[in-house]
Short mmCIF file of C-alpha atoms in Angstrom, two decimals:
data_model
loop_
_atom_site.label_atom_id
_atom_site.label_comp_id
_atom_site.label_asym_id
_atom_site.label_seq_id
_atom_site.Cartn_x
_atom_site.Cartn_y
_atom_site.Cartn_z
CA UNK A 13 39.97 -61.35 -6.53
CA UNK A 14 39.18 -64.64 -7.03
CA UNK A 15 37.02 -65.54 -3.98
CA UNK A 16 39.01 -68.87 -3.77
CA UNK A 17 35.16 -69.66 -0.62
CA UNK A 18 32.69 -69.02 -3.04
CA UNK A 19 29.73 -66.93 -2.87
CA UNK A 20 30.48 -63.58 -0.91
CA UNK A 21 26.44 -63.98 0.47
CA UNK A 22 27.78 -67.07 2.13
CA UNK A 23 29.28 -65.74 5.48
CA UNK A 24 29.43 -68.51 6.95
CA UNK A 25 31.12 -70.41 4.40
CA UNK A 26 34.11 -67.90 3.86
CA UNK A 27 34.38 -67.48 8.06
CA UNK A 28 34.89 -71.34 7.91
CA UNK A 29 37.40 -71.35 5.57
CA UNK A 30 39.19 -68.55 7.39
CA UNK A 31 38.66 -70.40 10.80
CA UNK A 32 41.26 -72.51 8.65
CA UNK A 33 43.47 -70.37 10.00
CA UNK A 34 43.51 -72.32 13.49
CA UNK A 35 46.33 -74.86 13.82
CA UNK A 36 47.03 -74.22 9.58
CA UNK A 37 47.81 -71.74 7.93
CA UNK A 38 47.72 -68.88 11.07
CA UNK A 39 49.57 -71.23 13.84
CA UNK A 40 52.96 -71.56 10.53
CA UNK A 41 52.58 -68.14 9.62
CA UNK A 42 54.89 -67.80 13.12
CA UNK A 43 57.18 -70.05 11.60
CA UNK A 44 56.77 -68.31 8.08
CA UNK A 45 55.49 -71.26 6.22
CA UNK A 46 52.86 -71.27 3.07
CA UNK A 47 49.55 -73.06 4.18
CA UNK A 48 50.61 -76.08 1.16
CA UNK A 49 52.77 -77.55 3.23
CA UNK A 50 50.20 -77.93 6.51
CA UNK A 51 50.38 -81.88 7.76
CA UNK A 52 49.06 -83.09 10.45
CA UNK A 53 52.29 -84.41 11.72
CA UNK A 54 53.17 -80.42 12.13
CA UNK A 55 50.23 -79.18 13.21
CA UNK A 56 50.38 -77.81 16.60
CA UNK A 57 49.10 -79.25 19.90
CA UNK A 58 47.46 -78.03 23.07
CA UNK A 59 50.42 -77.73 24.85
CA UNK A 60 50.17 -79.56 27.50
CA UNK A 61 49.43 -82.23 26.40
CA UNK A 62 52.33 -84.87 25.68
CA UNK A 63 56.26 -84.91 25.67
CA UNK A 64 57.49 -82.79 22.24
CA UNK A 65 58.25 -85.74 19.21
CA UNK A 66 57.91 -85.58 16.40
CA UNK A 67 58.12 -88.49 13.83
CA UNK A 68 61.65 -89.21 12.29
CA UNK A 69 61.30 -88.20 8.39
CA UNK A 70 59.91 -84.25 9.76
CA UNK A 71 62.21 -81.18 9.58
CA UNK A 72 62.37 -81.54 13.19
CA UNK A 73 63.04 -85.02 13.47
CA UNK A 74 63.79 -86.58 17.04
CA UNK A 75 65.56 -83.86 19.70
CA UNK A 76 65.10 -81.39 16.66
CA UNK A 77 61.69 -80.85 18.01
CA UNK A 78 61.89 -78.44 21.46
CA UNK A 79 58.12 -77.63 20.52
CA UNK A 80 55.29 -79.10 18.98
CA UNK A 81 54.14 -75.66 17.40
CA UNK A 82 56.24 -76.00 14.49
CA UNK A 83 56.18 -70.90 15.38
CA UNK A 84 57.65 -71.61 18.97
CA UNK A 85 59.96 -74.64 17.68
CA UNK A 86 62.05 -73.12 15.04
CA UNK A 87 62.29 -69.57 17.46
CA UNK A 88 63.90 -72.34 19.92
CA UNK A 89 66.16 -73.91 17.56
CA UNK A 90 67.15 -70.55 16.20
CA UNK A 91 68.59 -69.83 19.54
CA UNK A 92 69.99 -72.84 19.98
CA UNK A 93 71.90 -72.96 16.85
CA UNK A 94 73.31 -69.59 17.58
CA UNK A 95 75.35 -72.13 21.08
CA UNK A 96 78.16 -72.38 18.23
CA UNK A 97 79.18 -69.05 17.45
CA UNK A 98 78.72 -67.88 21.81
CA UNK A 99 74.86 -66.08 20.42
CA UNK A 100 73.49 -69.07 23.17
CA UNK A 101 74.40 -72.09 25.60
CA UNK A 102 72.74 -75.65 24.73
CA UNK A 103 72.51 -75.53 28.31
CA UNK A 104 70.61 -72.57 29.21
CA UNK A 105 68.40 -72.89 25.91
CA UNK A 106 66.68 -76.38 26.55
CA UNK A 107 66.46 -75.64 30.83
CA UNK A 108 64.52 -73.07 28.88
CA UNK A 109 62.63 -75.69 27.36
CA UNK A 110 61.93 -77.74 29.86
CA UNK A 111 60.71 -75.05 32.03
CA UNK A 112 58.06 -73.69 29.46
CA UNK A 113 57.31 -77.22 28.76
CA UNK A 114 56.26 -77.87 32.10
CA UNK A 115 54.36 -74.55 32.79
CA UNK A 116 52.49 -75.45 29.39
CA UNK A 117 53.40 -73.96 25.95
CA UNK A 118 51.86 -70.48 25.58
CA UNK A 119 53.13 -67.25 24.40
CA UNK A 120 53.28 -65.62 28.25
CA UNK A 121 55.59 -68.49 29.65
CA UNK A 122 58.04 -68.32 26.23
CA UNK A 123 58.18 -64.43 27.15
CA UNK A 124 58.73 -64.84 30.54
CA UNK A 125 61.34 -67.50 30.73
CA UNK A 126 63.75 -65.95 28.33
CA UNK A 127 62.97 -62.67 29.56
CA UNK A 128 64.44 -63.85 33.24
CA UNK A 129 67.37 -66.02 31.71
CA UNK A 130 68.17 -62.27 30.04
CA UNK A 131 67.63 -60.37 33.27
CA UNK A 132 69.81 -63.22 34.92
CA UNK A 133 72.40 -63.09 32.50
CA UNK A 134 72.42 -59.03 32.85
CA UNK A 135 73.25 -59.37 36.33
CA UNK A 136 76.22 -60.79 38.07
CA UNK A 137 77.24 -63.71 38.53
CA UNK A 138 77.10 -66.16 41.86
CA UNK A 139 80.98 -66.23 42.90
CA UNK A 140 83.77 -64.39 41.63
CA UNK A 141 83.41 -61.42 40.02
CA UNK A 142 83.41 -61.70 36.45
CA UNK A 143 86.35 -60.73 34.29
CA UNK A 144 85.27 -58.79 30.94
CA UNK A 145 85.22 -61.38 28.52
CA UNK A 146 82.48 -63.14 30.99
CA UNK A 147 80.31 -60.20 30.84
CA UNK A 148 80.49 -59.83 27.55
CA UNK A 149 79.52 -63.57 26.71
CA UNK A 150 76.58 -63.32 29.34
CA UNK A 151 75.67 -59.80 27.27
CA UNK A 152 75.58 -61.89 23.96
CA UNK A 153 73.64 -64.60 25.53
CA UNK A 154 71.01 -61.79 27.09
CA UNK A 155 70.54 -59.58 24.23
CA UNK A 156 70.03 -63.98 22.42
CA UNK A 157 67.06 -64.42 24.93
CA UNK A 158 65.81 -60.74 24.98
CA UNK A 159 65.01 -61.25 21.19
CA UNK A 160 63.62 -64.44 21.70
CA UNK A 161 60.84 -62.93 24.06
CA UNK A 162 60.19 -60.04 21.94
CA UNK A 163 59.28 -62.31 19.42
CA UNK A 164 56.23 -63.55 21.27
CA UNK A 165 55.85 -60.37 23.91
CA UNK A 166 52.67 -58.62 21.50
CA UNK A 167 50.90 -62.88 22.73
CA UNK A 168 51.37 -62.10 26.07
CA UNK A 169 49.67 -60.78 28.52
CA UNK A 170 52.09 -57.76 28.85
CA UNK A 171 51.93 -56.72 25.20
CA UNK A 172 52.46 -53.18 25.96
CA UNK A 173 56.39 -53.88 27.10
CA UNK A 174 57.17 -54.38 23.69
CA UNK A 175 59.11 -51.32 23.26
CA UNK A 176 60.69 -51.80 26.53
CA UNK A 177 61.59 -55.12 25.73
CA UNK A 178 63.46 -54.30 22.76
CA UNK A 179 65.27 -52.21 24.62
CA UNK A 180 66.95 -54.56 27.41
CA UNK A 181 67.91 -56.51 24.12
CA UNK A 182 69.05 -53.31 22.39
CA UNK A 183 70.99 -52.62 26.12
CA UNK A 184 72.75 -56.37 25.96
CA UNK A 185 73.90 -56.01 22.56
CA UNK A 186 75.38 -52.76 23.33
CA UNK A 187 77.61 -53.78 26.42
CA UNK A 188 78.27 -56.88 24.32
CA UNK A 189 79.78 -54.46 22.11
CA UNK A 190 81.46 -52.40 24.47
CA UNK A 191 83.47 -55.29 25.97
CA UNK A 192 84.66 -56.14 22.33
CA UNK A 193 88.47 -55.84 21.69
CA UNK A 194 88.62 -53.67 19.16
CA UNK A 195 84.84 -52.43 19.33
CA UNK A 196 82.61 -51.45 16.92
CA UNK A 197 82.53 -48.33 15.90
CA UNK A 198 79.43 -46.94 16.58
CA UNK A 199 77.65 -43.97 14.83
CA UNK A 200 74.49 -42.68 13.34
CA UNK A 201 74.16 -43.03 8.83
CA UNK A 202 71.45 -40.69 7.45
CA UNK A 203 68.30 -42.19 6.39
CA UNK A 204 65.67 -39.57 5.37
CA UNK A 205 64.40 -37.61 9.05
CA UNK A 206 65.57 -40.69 10.52
CA UNK A 207 69.46 -42.00 11.36
CA UNK A 208 70.24 -45.62 11.08
CA UNK A 209 71.85 -46.71 14.23
CA UNK A 210 75.55 -49.18 12.79
CA UNK A 211 77.88 -51.55 14.03
CA UNK A 212 80.94 -51.75 12.18
CA UNK A 213 83.24 -54.68 13.32
CA UNK A 214 86.85 -54.79 12.39
CA UNK A 215 89.85 -57.36 13.17
CA UNK A 216 91.96 -54.66 14.55
CA UNK A 217 92.18 -50.92 14.58
CA UNK A 218 94.82 -50.61 11.40
CA UNK A 219 93.77 -48.29 8.17
CA UNK A 220 95.04 -52.23 6.42
CA UNK A 221 92.43 -51.85 3.31
CA UNK A 222 89.93 -54.83 4.63
CA UNK A 223 87.16 -56.80 2.16
CA UNK A 224 84.00 -55.49 4.22
CA UNK A 225 80.43 -57.41 4.34
CA UNK A 226 77.52 -55.16 5.09
CA UNK A 227 74.79 -58.10 6.81
CA UNK A 228 71.53 -57.12 6.27
CA UNK A 229 68.58 -58.49 8.09
CA UNK A 230 65.26 -59.89 8.23
CA UNK A 231 61.17 -58.55 9.11
CA UNK A 232 62.32 -59.58 12.77
CA UNK A 233 65.49 -60.81 13.55
CA UNK A 234 67.93 -58.25 15.81
CA UNK A 235 71.57 -57.53 15.88
CA UNK A 236 72.66 -60.53 17.71
CA UNK A 237 71.43 -63.17 14.73
CA UNK A 238 74.09 -60.89 12.79
CA UNK A 239 76.55 -62.01 14.55
CA UNK A 240 75.65 -65.51 14.57
CA UNK A 241 75.19 -65.04 10.62
CA UNK A 242 78.34 -63.18 10.19
CA UNK A 243 79.94 -61.17 11.97
CA UNK A 244 82.53 -63.26 13.71
CA UNK A 245 82.69 -65.08 10.79
CA UNK A 246 84.02 -62.64 9.23
CA UNK A 247 86.16 -61.38 11.62
CA UNK A 248 87.86 -64.54 11.60
CA UNK A 249 88.38 -64.58 8.09
CA UNK A 250 89.67 -61.07 8.13
CA UNK A 251 86.66 -59.17 7.23
CA UNK A 252 84.87 -56.75 8.69
CA UNK A 253 81.54 -56.52 9.15
CA UNK A 254 78.88 -54.06 9.47
CA UNK A 255 75.46 -53.95 10.94
CA UNK A 256 72.64 -51.96 11.06
CA UNK A 257 69.09 -51.43 11.80
CA UNK A 258 66.99 -50.48 9.08
CA UNK A 259 63.78 -49.10 8.92
CA UNK A 260 61.01 -51.90 9.80
CA UNK A 261 63.86 -53.45 11.77
CA UNK A 262 65.64 -53.22 15.81
CA UNK A 263 65.90 -49.45 16.73
CA UNK A 264 63.95 -48.15 13.64
CA UNK A 265 60.32 -50.09 14.08
CA UNK A 266 60.44 -50.29 17.82
CA UNK A 267 61.23 -47.30 18.85
CA UNK A 268 61.55 -44.81 16.14
CA UNK A 269 58.04 -46.07 14.87
CA UNK A 270 59.79 -46.35 11.20
CA UNK A 271 58.24 -48.61 8.50
CA UNK A 272 59.86 -51.46 6.02
CA UNK A 273 60.44 -49.98 2.60
CA UNK A 274 60.04 -51.16 -0.56
CA UNK A 275 63.52 -49.26 -1.66
CA UNK A 276 65.83 -50.63 -0.51
CA UNK A 277 68.45 -49.36 -2.38
CA UNK A 278 67.46 -46.35 -0.08
CA UNK A 279 68.70 -47.65 2.93
CA UNK A 280 72.14 -49.48 1.44
CA UNK A 281 73.60 -46.71 -0.58
CA UNK A 282 73.93 -44.17 2.21
CA UNK A 283 75.32 -47.40 4.14
CA UNK A 284 78.69 -47.24 1.68
CA UNK A 285 78.98 -43.82 1.55
CA UNK A 286 79.79 -43.98 4.91
CA UNK A 287 82.11 -46.94 4.74
CA UNK A 288 83.55 -45.79 1.40
CA UNK A 289 85.00 -42.44 3.77
CA UNK A 290 86.61 -45.32 6.08
CA UNK A 291 90.70 -45.70 4.78
CA UNK A 292 90.15 -48.95 6.12
CA UNK A 293 87.40 -50.11 3.50
CA UNK A 294 88.52 -51.78 -0.02
CA UNK A 295 85.94 -49.93 -1.23
CA UNK A 296 86.51 -52.67 -4.16
CA UNK A 297 85.47 -55.47 -2.01
CA UNK A 298 82.35 -54.62 -0.44
CA UNK A 299 79.26 -57.31 0.23
CA UNK A 300 75.85 -57.47 0.82
CA UNK A 301 73.93 -60.28 2.48
CA UNK A 302 70.62 -60.96 2.97
CA UNK A 303 69.29 -63.05 5.42
CA UNK A 304 65.46 -64.06 5.24
CA UNK A 305 63.39 -61.55 4.34
CA UNK A 306 67.02 -59.57 3.27
CA UNK A 307 67.16 -62.66 0.75
CA UNK A 308 64.55 -59.80 -1.20
CA UNK A 309 65.52 -56.22 0.48
CA UNK A 310 69.11 -57.13 -0.56
CA UNK A 311 68.52 -58.44 -3.97
CA UNK A 312 66.34 -54.72 -4.67
CA UNK A 313 69.13 -52.85 -3.15
CA UNK A 314 71.88 -54.37 -5.25
CA UNK A 315 69.73 -53.59 -8.27
CA UNK A 316 70.55 -50.35 -8.33
CA UNK A 317 73.75 -50.01 -5.91
CA UNK A 318 77.00 -50.78 -8.94
CA UNK A 319 79.08 -49.79 -6.08
CA UNK A 320 78.28 -53.79 -4.54
CA UNK A 321 80.88 -56.32 -5.29
CA UNK A 322 79.18 -59.47 -4.11
CA UNK A 323 75.57 -60.35 -3.62
CA UNK A 324 74.40 -63.19 -1.31
CA UNK A 325 70.03 -64.24 -0.28
CA UNK A 326 70.00 -66.24 2.12
CA UNK A 327 66.94 -67.34 0.68
CA UNK A 328 66.39 -66.08 -2.46
CA UNK A 329 62.91 -64.37 -2.64
CA UNK A 330 60.63 -62.83 -5.06
CA UNK A 331 58.18 -62.09 -3.15
CA UNK A 332 57.31 -61.78 0.70
CA UNK A 333 53.83 -61.54 0.02
CA UNK A 334 53.93 -65.31 -1.34
CA UNK A 335 54.91 -66.06 1.94
CA UNK A 336 51.59 -65.35 3.49
CA UNK A 337 49.14 -68.04 2.87
CA UNK A 338 47.07 -67.72 -0.15
CA UNK A 339 43.48 -67.91 2.85
CA UNK A 340 45.64 -64.34 4.16
CA UNK A 341 46.14 -63.39 0.50
CA UNK A 342 42.82 -63.97 -0.89
CA UNK A 343 41.33 -61.17 2.16
CA UNK A 344 43.14 -58.15 -0.26
CA UNK A 345 41.16 -57.07 -3.39
CA UNK A 346 41.73 -53.35 -4.89
CA UNK A 347 39.54 -51.73 -2.74
CA UNK A 348 40.65 -50.71 0.71
CA UNK A 349 37.02 -50.19 1.75
CA UNK A 350 35.86 -54.00 0.69
CA UNK A 351 39.29 -55.53 2.23
CA UNK A 352 38.76 -54.19 5.78
CA UNK A 353 35.57 -55.42 5.67
CA UNK A 354 36.30 -58.28 5.35
CA UNK A 355 39.09 -58.11 7.68
CA UNK A 356 36.92 -56.76 10.00
CA UNK A 357 33.99 -58.59 9.71
CA UNK A 358 34.65 -62.22 8.59
CA UNK A 359 38.04 -62.31 9.87
CA UNK A 360 38.84 -60.88 12.77
CA UNK A 361 35.86 -62.83 15.00
CA UNK A 362 36.88 -66.20 13.66
CA UNK A 363 40.49 -65.69 15.08
CA UNK A 364 42.35 -67.56 18.10
CA UNK A 365 43.76 -64.97 20.11
CA UNK A 366 47.11 -67.31 19.30
CA UNK A 367 45.59 -66.10 15.82
CA UNK A 368 45.34 -62.65 16.76
CA UNK A 369 48.37 -62.84 18.24
CA UNK A 370 50.11 -64.20 14.99
CA UNK A 371 48.92 -61.27 12.84
CA UNK A 372 49.83 -58.79 14.65
CA UNK A 373 53.68 -60.16 14.37
CA UNK A 374 53.11 -60.31 11.14
CA UNK A 375 52.22 -56.89 9.70
CA UNK A 376 53.67 -54.47 12.86
CA UNK A 377 56.73 -54.12 10.40
CA UNK A 378 54.70 -52.42 7.90
CA UNK A 379 52.14 -50.09 10.06
CA UNK A 380 52.32 -48.11 13.15
CA UNK A 381 49.24 -47.95 13.97
CA UNK A 382 48.66 -51.49 13.41
CA UNK A 383 51.98 -51.88 16.08
CA UNK A 384 50.86 -49.57 18.62
CA UNK A 385 46.99 -51.10 18.15
CA UNK A 386 49.05 -54.68 18.73
CA UNK A 387 50.73 -52.69 22.25
CA UNK A 388 47.53 -52.11 23.08
CA UNK A 389 45.79 -55.42 23.46
CA UNK A 390 44.10 -54.69 19.82
CA UNK A 391 44.01 -55.85 16.90
CA UNK A 392 44.44 -53.81 14.27
CA UNK A 393 41.41 -52.80 11.54
CA UNK A 394 43.59 -51.12 8.19
CA UNK A 395 45.02 -54.54 6.77
CA UNK A 396 44.58 -53.23 3.44
CA UNK A 397 47.37 -50.86 4.36
CA UNK A 398 50.12 -52.88 5.18
CA UNK A 399 49.42 -55.41 3.13
CA UNK A 400 49.68 -53.60 0.56
CA UNK A 401 53.36 -53.05 1.80
CA UNK A 402 54.53 -56.07 2.08
CA UNK A 403 53.27 -57.08 -1.70
CA UNK A 404 55.38 -53.53 -2.92
CA UNK A 405 58.25 -55.39 -2.10
CA UNK A 406 57.74 -57.93 -5.58
CA UNK A 407 61.99 -57.77 -6.69
CA UNK A 408 61.00 -60.15 -9.76
CA UNK A 409 61.11 -57.07 -12.21
CA UNK A 410 64.28 -56.27 -11.61
CA UNK A 411 66.51 -59.11 -10.27
CA UNK A 412 67.93 -58.66 -14.59
CA UNK A 413 69.36 -55.35 -13.24
CA UNK A 414 71.52 -57.16 -10.86
CA UNK A 415 75.25 -57.20 -12.46
CA UNK A 416 77.74 -57.99 -9.77
CA UNK A 417 78.28 -62.02 -9.13
CA UNK A 418 74.84 -63.74 -6.91
CA UNK A 419 75.53 -66.25 -4.14
CA UNK A 420 71.50 -67.55 -3.56
CA UNK A 421 70.40 -70.28 -0.70
CA UNK A 422 68.21 -72.59 -0.59
CA UNK A 423 66.72 -74.81 2.47
CA UNK A 424 65.98 -77.98 2.34
CA UNK A 425 62.15 -78.09 3.75
CA UNK A 426 62.43 -73.65 3.47
CA UNK A 427 58.70 -72.60 5.31
CA UNK A 428 58.99 -69.05 4.32
CA UNK A 429 59.35 -69.31 0.55
CA UNK A 430 59.71 -72.27 -1.24
CA UNK A 431 60.60 -72.38 -4.67
CA UNK A 432 61.22 -68.43 -4.42
CA UNK A 433 65.37 -69.17 -4.43
CA UNK A 434 65.51 -71.79 -7.27
CA UNK A 435 63.51 -69.18 -9.35
CA UNK A 436 65.34 -66.16 -7.80
CA UNK A 437 68.23 -67.78 -9.61
CA UNK A 438 67.24 -68.70 -12.94
CA UNK A 439 66.44 -64.78 -13.28
CA UNK A 440 69.49 -63.87 -12.77
CA UNK A 441 71.44 -62.74 -15.39
CA UNK A 442 74.65 -62.20 -14.12
CA UNK A 443 77.80 -64.71 -12.97
CA UNK A 444 75.59 -66.96 -10.14
CA UNK A 445 75.47 -69.90 -7.90
CA UNK A 446 73.20 -71.54 -6.01
CA UNK A 447 73.88 -73.92 -2.95
CA UNK A 448 70.63 -75.78 -0.91
CA UNK A 449 71.48 -76.76 2.26
CA UNK A 450 70.32 -80.09 4.34
CA UNK A 451 69.22 -82.54 6.30
CA UNK A 452 71.39 -84.34 5.54
CA UNK A 453 73.84 -82.56 7.87
CA UNK A 454 71.12 -80.87 9.63
CA UNK A 455 70.81 -77.32 7.70
CA UNK A 456 67.53 -77.49 6.93
CA UNK A 457 64.37 -75.22 7.30
CA UNK A 458 64.40 -71.78 6.57
CA UNK A 459 68.06 -69.83 7.44
CA UNK A 460 69.76 -73.29 8.72
CA UNK A 461 68.51 -72.58 12.39
CA UNK A 462 70.38 -75.94 13.53
CA UNK A 463 73.53 -75.11 11.74
CA UNK A 464 74.44 -70.90 11.10
CA UNK A 465 78.43 -72.84 11.03
CA UNK A 466 77.95 -74.53 8.47
CA UNK A 467 75.23 -71.51 6.78
CA UNK A 468 78.43 -69.01 7.46
CA UNK A 469 81.50 -70.79 5.96
CA UNK A 470 79.69 -71.91 2.62
CA UNK A 471 78.97 -68.00 2.51
CA UNK A 472 81.85 -67.20 2.92
CA UNK A 473 83.94 -69.23 1.17
CA UNK A 474 81.50 -68.00 -1.59
CA UNK A 475 82.66 -64.70 -0.82
CA UNK A 476 86.34 -64.99 -0.64
CA UNK A 477 86.63 -66.90 -4.47
CA UNK A 478 84.62 -64.72 -5.95
CA UNK A 479 86.13 -61.41 -4.42
CA UNK A 480 90.17 -62.69 -4.73
CA UNK A 481 88.94 -63.71 -8.78
CA UNK A 482 87.64 -60.02 -9.12
#
């Protein structure tokens, strides 16, 4: 390892450099940023000091800045963006934002506010009895708001409520699904010793063979995000859509305690097997999409699963490990003992609570012990093992094995993986297209949080054209 912090004996120098995570790399980890773009204009400000605002030339100008902290702001924008797909309500989200800012922005105020909103939506509304449509979409919005609370719960006063908060969101999602017409087919698809829950959405209950998209979530998304980023768009176009929890996601992470695997083909192949048995699936037109970190997972699977007819990486990602700030990556050395000594003796003592919570959140999908420690209000002590698991997700060496047509999305002001989408596109040898969504239409930032409808239009127009031509 190159010691960018100077002589190893100069402990205070290393600690001072790693303490730069405060207000810098550590803060933007919550938004998935690399440290290179951190500037004073985008650095977090103590909560309650002023109303949120941002320079007109910044990535989220004016009213697009809901919270001064970029991590909270990104998540708030994701919730707000779901309004166009019915998975949020503009007034509900903005009222929650005002409540949080008035109380003082913190994980605690964020979790309390969005959990309360989810609880209220799962209760019967005042006035006339809610019909099925009202109940259905209230449950969908509740799933969104529980997911918002879940993201920051490890930094709240009650981190041990994480599993129950996940179950509340899952209960809202299942309530929504049961009231869909037709309701999605639910099943458990084998994955090792832990089955994966799947939800198979269809436009109608017939045996007509239809193109089908497998929607793959990222490292911290929930099922409701797949509705926003694909299910509704697929159904509106006469497609089937498959949603699932893989290792490191949803039920498999929060309940079954199964972490991410670098061999995502072992996840997708059983899904393709399951779809291939259905009379309503056109097996020659099965597409695979990957949102956020799944822009790495889905291409990995497609490199080894030839039955995928078209692939979309949203965005393209070759190495999730490079999405972590350099200050974090420099902790990892070839020696487990040395790495964990640096982590426990030089890094952890310097981390303020907010940055400690961020680290817990980012590493829990890669270490069951890290997750359990976080729920117990403690910092994990083994940095080496989960860091190596993140590092193992690198797909640079297998991208040239992808043979199906591939669309690589990129975003202006991409925070998580800047530069990687273009690098993936350049490495592809299959038929390929590259599209960059921009601030000109409000589609900037990782996964276009303010423009999921535009996002789906680009993806499904390309899929329709590609599979029709094929």
